[in-house]
C-alpha positions as a Python dict, from the first residue, in 0.01 Angstrom:
ca = {
    (1, 'X'): (0, 0, 0),
    (2, 'X'): (144, 347, -89),
    (3, 'X'): (238, 588, 189),
    (4, 'X'): (-64, 788, 311),
    (5, 'X'): (101, 1118, 211),
    (6, 'X'): (143, 1002, -151),
    (7, 'X'): (-212, 869, -157),
    (8, 'X'): (-340, 1204, -29),
    (9, 'X'): (-148, 1390, -301),
    (10, 'X'): (-311, 1173, -566),
    (11, 'X'): (-659, 1203, -418),
    (12, 'X'): (-625, 1579, -377),
    (13, 'X'): (-561, 1595, -751),
    (14, 'X'): (-836, 1341, -814),
    (15, 'X'): (-1080, 1566, -623),
    (16, 'X'): (-1033, 1838, -886),
    (17, 'X'): (-1090, 1588, -1166),
    (18, 'X'): (-1382, 1435, -976),
    (19, 'X'): (-1564, 1764, -919),
    (20, 'X'): (-1520, 1863, -1281),
    (21, 'X'): (-1779, 1590, -1346),
    (22, 'X'): (-1999, 1645, -1039),
    (23, 'X'): (-2252, 1923, -1085),
    (24, 'X'): (-2599, 1992, -946),
    (25, 'X'): (-2750, 1693, -768),
    (26, 'X'): (-2435, 1487, -829),
    (27, 'X'): (-2227, 1743, -638),
    (28, 'X'): (-2478, 1739, -353),
    (29, 'X'): (-2475, 1357, -347),
    (30, 'X'): (-2094, 1365, -339),
    (31, 'X'): (-2099, 1609, -46),
    (32, 'X'): (-2344, 1391, 147),
    (33, 'X'): (-2139, 1076, 83),
    (34, 'X'): (-1819, 1243, 205),
    (35, 'X'): (-1984, 1389, 516),
    (36, 'X'): (-2148, 1058, 606),
    (37, 'X'): (-1809, 886, 587),
    (38, 'X'): (-1633, 1158, 786),
    (39, 'X'): (-1908, 1213, 1046),
    (40, 'X'): (-2113, 891, 1042),
    (41, 'X'): (-2269, 947, 1385),
    (42, 'X'): (-2312, 1322, 1353),
    (43, 'X'): (-2410, 1422, 999),
    (44, 'X'): (-2773, 1389, 892),
    (45, 'X'): (-2864, 1449, 529),
    (46, 'X'): (-3207, 1599, 461),
    (47, 'X'): (-3431, 1437, 201),
    (48, 'X'): (-3663, 1669, 3),
    (49, 'X'): (-4021, 1578, 89),
    (50, 'X'): (-4343, 1685, -79),
    (51, 'X'): (-4423, 2053, -118),
    (52, 'X'): (-4183, 2146, 160),
    (53, 'X'): (-3875, 2019, -27),
    (54, 'X'): (-3562, 2024, 191),
    (55, 'X'): (-3671, 2350, 360),
    (56, 'X'): (-3339, 2516, 270),
    (57, 'X'): (-3126, 2255, 444),
    (58, 'X'): (-2909, 1993, 270),
    (59, 'X'): (-2761, 1851, 589),
    (60, 'X'): (-2710, 1907, 962),
    (61, 'X'): (-2438, 1825, 1213),
    (62, 'X'): (-2643, 1698, 1506),
    (63, 'X'): (-2374, 1776, 1765),
    (64, 'X'): (-2381, 2153, 1717),
    (65, 'X'): (-2668, 2225, 1477),
    (66, 'X'): (-2451, 2338, 1186),
    (67, 'X'): (-2676, 2368, 880),
    (68, 'X'): (-2542, 2309, 527),
    (69, 'X'): (-2671, 2440, 196),
    (70, 'X'): (-2508, 2296, -118),
    (71, 'X'): (-2460, 2475, -452),
    (72, 'X'): (-2291, 2300, -745),
    (73, 'X'): (-2373, 2478, -1072),
    (74, 'X'): (-2249, 2365, -1414),
    (75, 'X'): (-2076, 2702, -1446),
    (76, 'X'): (-2023, 2938, -1154),
    (77, 'X'): (-2201, 3271, -1203),
    (78, 'X'): (-2157, 3536, -932),
    (79, 'X'): (-2500, 3695, -988),
    (80, 'X'): (-2676, 3361, -954),
    (81, 'X'): (-2456, 3266, -658),
    (82, 'X'): (-2545, 3588, -476),
    (83, 'X'): (-2916, 3528, -535),
    (84, 'X'): (-2881, 3167, -420),
    (85, 'X'): (-2703, 3265, -97),
    (86, 'X'): (-2956, 3535, -5),
    (87, 'X'): (-3257, 3317, -87),
    (88, 'X'): (-3128, 3005, 90),
    (89, 'X'): (-3007, 3187, 400),
    (90, 'X'): (-3335, 3374, 437),
    (91, 'X'): (-3521, 3048, 379),
    (92, 'X'): (-3316, 2882, 652),
    (93, 'X'): (-3398, 3167, 890),
    (94, 'X'): (-3768, 3127, 814),
    (95, 'X'): (-3775, 2748, 847),
    (96, 'X'): (-3508, 2683, 1113),
    (97, 'X'): (-3510, 3000, 1324),
    (98, 'X'): (-3314, 2959, 1647),
    (99, 'X'): (-3210, 2603, 1562),
    (100, 'X'): (-2872, 2657, 1393),
    (101, 'X'): (-2570, 2853, 1525),
    (102, 'X'): (-2370, 2802, 1203),
    (103, 'X'): (-2476, 2821, 837),
    (104, 'X'): (-2240, 2677, 575),
    (105, 'X'): (-2265, 2752, 203),
    (106, 'X'): (-2096, 2458, 26),
    (107, 'X'): (-1992, 2534, -333),
    (108, 'X'): (-1785, 2373, -610),
    (109, 'X'): (-1578, 2675, -717),
    (110, 'X'): (-1206, 2604, -677),
    (111, 'X'): (-999, 2896, -553),
    (112, 'X'): (-1270, 3054, -340),
    (113, 'X'): (-1563, 3285, -407),
    (114, 'X'): (-1549, 3601, -623),
    (115, 'X'): (-1522, 3927, -427),
    (116, 'X'): (-1883, 4026, -507),
    (117, 'X'): (-2007, 3700, -358),
    (118, 'X'): (-1787, 3736, -49),
    (119, 'X'): (-1939, 4082, 2),
    (120, 'X'): (-2280, 3916, 22),
    (121, 'X'): (-2145, 3673, 283),
    (122, 'X'): (-2002, 3966, 483),
    (123, 'X'): (-2332, 4157, 462),
    (124, 'X'): (-2519, 3856, 599),
    (125, 'X'): (-2264, 3820, 881),
    (126, 'X'): (-2308, 4184, 982),
    (127, 'X'): (-2687, 4156, 969),
    (128, 'X'): (-2690, 3827, 1164),
    (129, 'X'): (-2413, 3846, 1427),
    (130, 'X'): (-2557, 3557, 1629),
    (131, 'X'): (-2504, 3313, 1339),
    (132, 'X'): (-2164, 3202, 1212),
    (133, 'X'): (-2175, 3207, 830),
    (134, 'X'): (-1907, 3014, 640),
    (135, 'X'): (-1835, 2938, 274),
    (136, 'X'): (-1693, 2592, 206),
    (137, 'X'): (-1527, 2543, -129),
    (138, 'X'): (-1358, 2223, -247),
    (139, 'X'): (-1042, 2314, -55),
    (140, 'X'): (-1229, 2346, 275),
    (141, 'X'): (-1425, 2030, 204),
    (142, 'X'): (-1093, 1852, 150),
    (143, 'X'): (-943, 1989, 472),
    (144, 'X'): (-1240, 1918, 699),
    (145, 'X'): (-1402, 1607, 556),
    (146, 'X'): (-1179, 1426, 305),
    (147, 'X'): (-815, 1449, 417),
    (148, 'X'): (-887, 1284, 758),
    (149, 'X'): (-1048, 978, 594),
    (150, 'X'): (-881, 638, 599),
    (151, 'X'): (-720, 484, 291),
    (152, 'X'): (-1016, 247, 248),
    (153, 'X'): (-1266, 532, 272),
    (154, 'X'): (-1076, 736, 15),
    (155, 'X'): (-1062, 437, -217),
    (156, 'X'): (-1438, 382, -175),
    (157, 'X'): (-1502, 739, -288),
    (158, 'X'): (-1242, 794, -559),
    (159, 'X'): (-1134, 446, -661),
    (160, 'X'): (-782, 307, -629),
    (161, 'X'): (-482, 540, -680),
    (162, 'X'): (-312, 554, -1018),
    (163, 'X'): (-7, 325, -1018),
    (164, 'X'): (301, 262, -1232),
    (165, 'X'): (130, -62, -1331),
    (166, 'X'): (-163, 135, -1475),
    (167, 'X'): (77, 343, -1684),
    (168, 'X'): (251, 26, -1798),
    (169, 'X'): (-78, -136, -1900),
    (170, 'X'): (-164, 139, -2150),
    (171, 'X'): (-162, 18, -2511),
    (172, 'X'): (-265, 153, -2853),
    (173, 'X'): (-628, 53, -2802),
    (174, 'X'): (-648, 285, -2500),
    (175, 'X'): (-494, 570, -2702),
    (176, 'X'): (-744, 505, -2980),
    (177, 'X'): (-1041, 545, -2743),
    (178, 'X'): (-900, 859, -2578),
    (179, 'X'): (-782, 1031, -2897),
    (180, 'X'): (-1101, 956, -3088),
    (181, 'X'): (-1309, 1090, -2799),
    (182, 'X'): (-1125, 1422, -2816),
    (183, 'X'): (-1077, 1432, -3193),
    (184, 'X'): (-1444, 1386, -3275),
    (185, 'X'): (-1515, 1728, -3124),
    (186, 'X'): (-1349, 1919, -3409),
    (187, 'X'): (-1241, 1906, -3773),
    (188, 'X'): (-914, 2062, -3885),
    (189, 'X'): (-819, 2162, -4238),
    (190, 'X'): (-472, 2305, -4184),
    (191, 'X'): (-168, 2209, -3982),
    (192, 'X'): (31, 2461, -3782),
    (193, 'X'): (395, 2408, -3689),
    (194, 'X'): (438, 2288, -3330),
    (195, 'X'): (692, 2465, -3111),
    (196, 'X'): (941, 2278, -2896),
    (197, 'X'): (865, 2269, -2524),
    (198, 'X'): (1067, 2490, -2285),
    (199, 'X'): (1234, 2293, -2008),
    (200, 'X'): (1072, 2511, -1743),
    (201, 'X'): (719, 2495, -1884),
    (202, 'X'): (578, 2332, -1569),
    (203, 'X'): (723, 2614, -1358),
    (204, 'X'): (600, 2879, -1603),
    (205, 'X'): (245, 2749, -1566),
    (206, 'X'): (266, 2736, -1185),
    (207, 'X'): (142, 2378, -1166),
    (208, 'X'): (146, 2220, -820),
    (209, 'X'): (399, 1951, -722),
    (210, 'X'): (123, 1689, -753),
    (211, 'X'): (35, 1794, -1109),
    (212, 'X'): (407, 1802, -1187),
    (213, 'X'): (453, 1448, -1057),
    (214, 'X'): (159, 1323, -1265),
    (215, 'X'): (289, 1487, -1583),
    (216, 'X'): (647, 1375, -1532),
    (217, 'X'): (533, 1018, -1463),
    (218, 'X'): (375, 1019, -1810),
    (219, 'X'): (656, 1188, -2005),
    (220, 'X'): (845, 861, -2042),
    (221, 'X'): (568, 717, -2259),
    (222, 'X'): (477, 1009, -2484),
    (223, 'X'): (677, 863, -2774),
    (224, 'X'): (416, 587, -2796),
    (225, 'X'): (143, 851, -2853),
    (226, 'X'): (346, 1002, -3137),
    (227, 'X'): (393, 657, -3293),
    (228, 'X'): (21, 584, -3267),
    (229, 'X'): (-82, 916, -3425),
    (230, 'X'): (169, 890, -3711),
    (231, 'X'): (70, 533, -3791),
    (232, 'X'): (-309, 558, -3752),
    (233, 'X'): (-431, 488, -4108),
    (234, 'X'): (-804, 540, -4053),
    (235, 'X'): (-775, 912, -3976),
    (236, 'X'): (-454, 1098, -4075),
    (237, 'X'): (-592, 1424, -3925),
    (238, 'X'): (-660, 1276, -3580),
    (239, 'X'): (-353, 1427, -3414),
    (240, 'X'): (-427, 1773, -3555),
    (241, 'X'): (-790, 1763, -3444),
    (242, 'X'): (-698, 1649, -3095),
    (243, 'X'): (-439, 1929, -3067),
    (244, 'X'): (-693, 2193, -3170),
    (245, 'X'): (-969, 2051, -2948),
    (246, 'X'): (-740, 2048, -2644),
    (247, 'X'): (-611, 2398, -2717),
    (248, 'X'): (-965, 2531, -2761),
    (249, 'X'): (-1068, 2375, -2429),
    (250, 'X'): (-759, 2518, -2261),
    (251, 'X'): (-833, 2869, -2391),
    (252, 'X'): (-1196, 2838, -2278),
    (253, 'X'): (-1088, 2739, -1926),
    (254, 'X'): (-820, 3008, -1918),
    (255, 'X'): (-1081, 3275, -1998),
    (256, 'X'): (-1273, 3165, -1688),
    (257, 'X'): (-964, 3264, -1483),
    (258, 'X'): (-940, 2921, -1324),
    (259, 'X'): (-625, 2819, -1138),
    (260, 'X'): (-363, 2624, -1338),
    (261, 'X'): (-427, 2309, -1133),
    (262, 'X'): (-802, 2325, -1188),
    (263, 'X'): (-745, 2379, -1561),
    (264, 'X'): (-522, 2071, -1552),
    (265, 'X'): (-798, 1873, -1378),
    (266, 'X'): (-1067, 1998, -1617),
    (267, 'X'): (-853, 1903, -1918),
    (268, 'X'): (-795, 1560, -1771),
    (269, 'X'): (-1170, 1523, -1721),
    (270, 'X'): (-1225, 1643, -2080),
    (271, 'X'): (-977, 1381, -2200),
    (272, 'X'): (-1037, 1066, -1997),
    (273, 'X'): (-1300, 796, -1986),
    (274, 'X'): (-1328, 466, -1802),
    (275, 'X'): (-1101, 311, -1540),
    (276, 'X'): (-749, 386, -1416),
    (277, 'X'): (-578, 249, -1727),
    (278, 'X'): (-779, 492, -1941),
    (279, 'X'): (-695, 766, -1690),
    (280, 'X'): (-329, 674, -1735),
    (281, 'X'): (-371, 683, -2114),
    (282, 'X'): (-536, 1025, -2091),
    (283, 'X'): (-251, 1149, -1872),
    (284, 'X'): (8, 1031, -2127),
    (285, 'X'): (-190, 1196, -2409),
    (286, 'X'): (-205, 1521, -2209),
    (287, 'X'): (169, 1501, -2140),
    (288, 'X'): (232, 1457, -2514),
    (289, 'X'): (33, 1767, -2608),
    (290, 'X'): (172, 1957, -2309),
    (291, 'X'): (523, 1893, -2436),
    (292, 'X'): (429, 1989, -2792),
    (293, 'X'): (297, 2323, -2658),
    (294, 'X'): (-62, 2269, -2770),
    (295, 'X'): (-188, 2324, -2414),
    (296, 'X'): (-70, 2556, -2135),
    (297, 'X'): (171, 2845, -2182),
    (298, 'X'): (513, 2813, -2344),
    (299, 'X'): (642, 3136, -2193),
    (300, 'X'): (552, 3399, -1935),
    (301, 'X'): (317, 3674, -2050),
}
């Protein structure tokens, strides 16, 4: 079994990839599953019932009455988030008055809340000094509820960690599935010359040590992706289409001002499908296009 610290590094990265696919009810279900594993005798999830729904409560810590409201939109919008916070907090006051000392707004936006949304939180704190109001993003959820879990609990949530064996099990059939999945998103008529990768590209893009480890673990096998693309007779434009599709997705994510690590996780989610061997194949494919400068920045500025 890998050391717990290494497992945590992998699962911290996996959380970003995981939440890229968990929106709406799926994000709420994920939150409930994590909380029930972390606080099995304390956390109570609230089931919507009839006309009353969940009465502006997605879960409660029985020990201290902390009330949770979960928000996991497909795309984070500060105007909608502000409206959601105000509506849900007021609803909680109406339905649960005097029963909760702490109100937690759980959201899926990595890197924290925009300043306009934090202003709403601060306004509610000033107007309701008797209630502790907290935002919980993925980082806080990791710190409070996921990091303390046992290896078996982490594996039950996220699956087994990626191993060297998974990387070694990747073959051309895995590349075919991954590359076709990406390539079918776009058609390319022209080919642009690919730049060589700077040696310090990982540092330029401010990727975390965990993302760096994942990329470097895949660099040793990127030649096999090149061989597959050059010798794939069914679709000679596959490599070009994949490069453009990945670059388009990268630019889209960059415009959202997401952190480099979350962009990395979103791209991995965009690329992968299936089990750990396919995840390994997707990682090798990403490393190939990272090195060829189709995704992420080649220089500062």
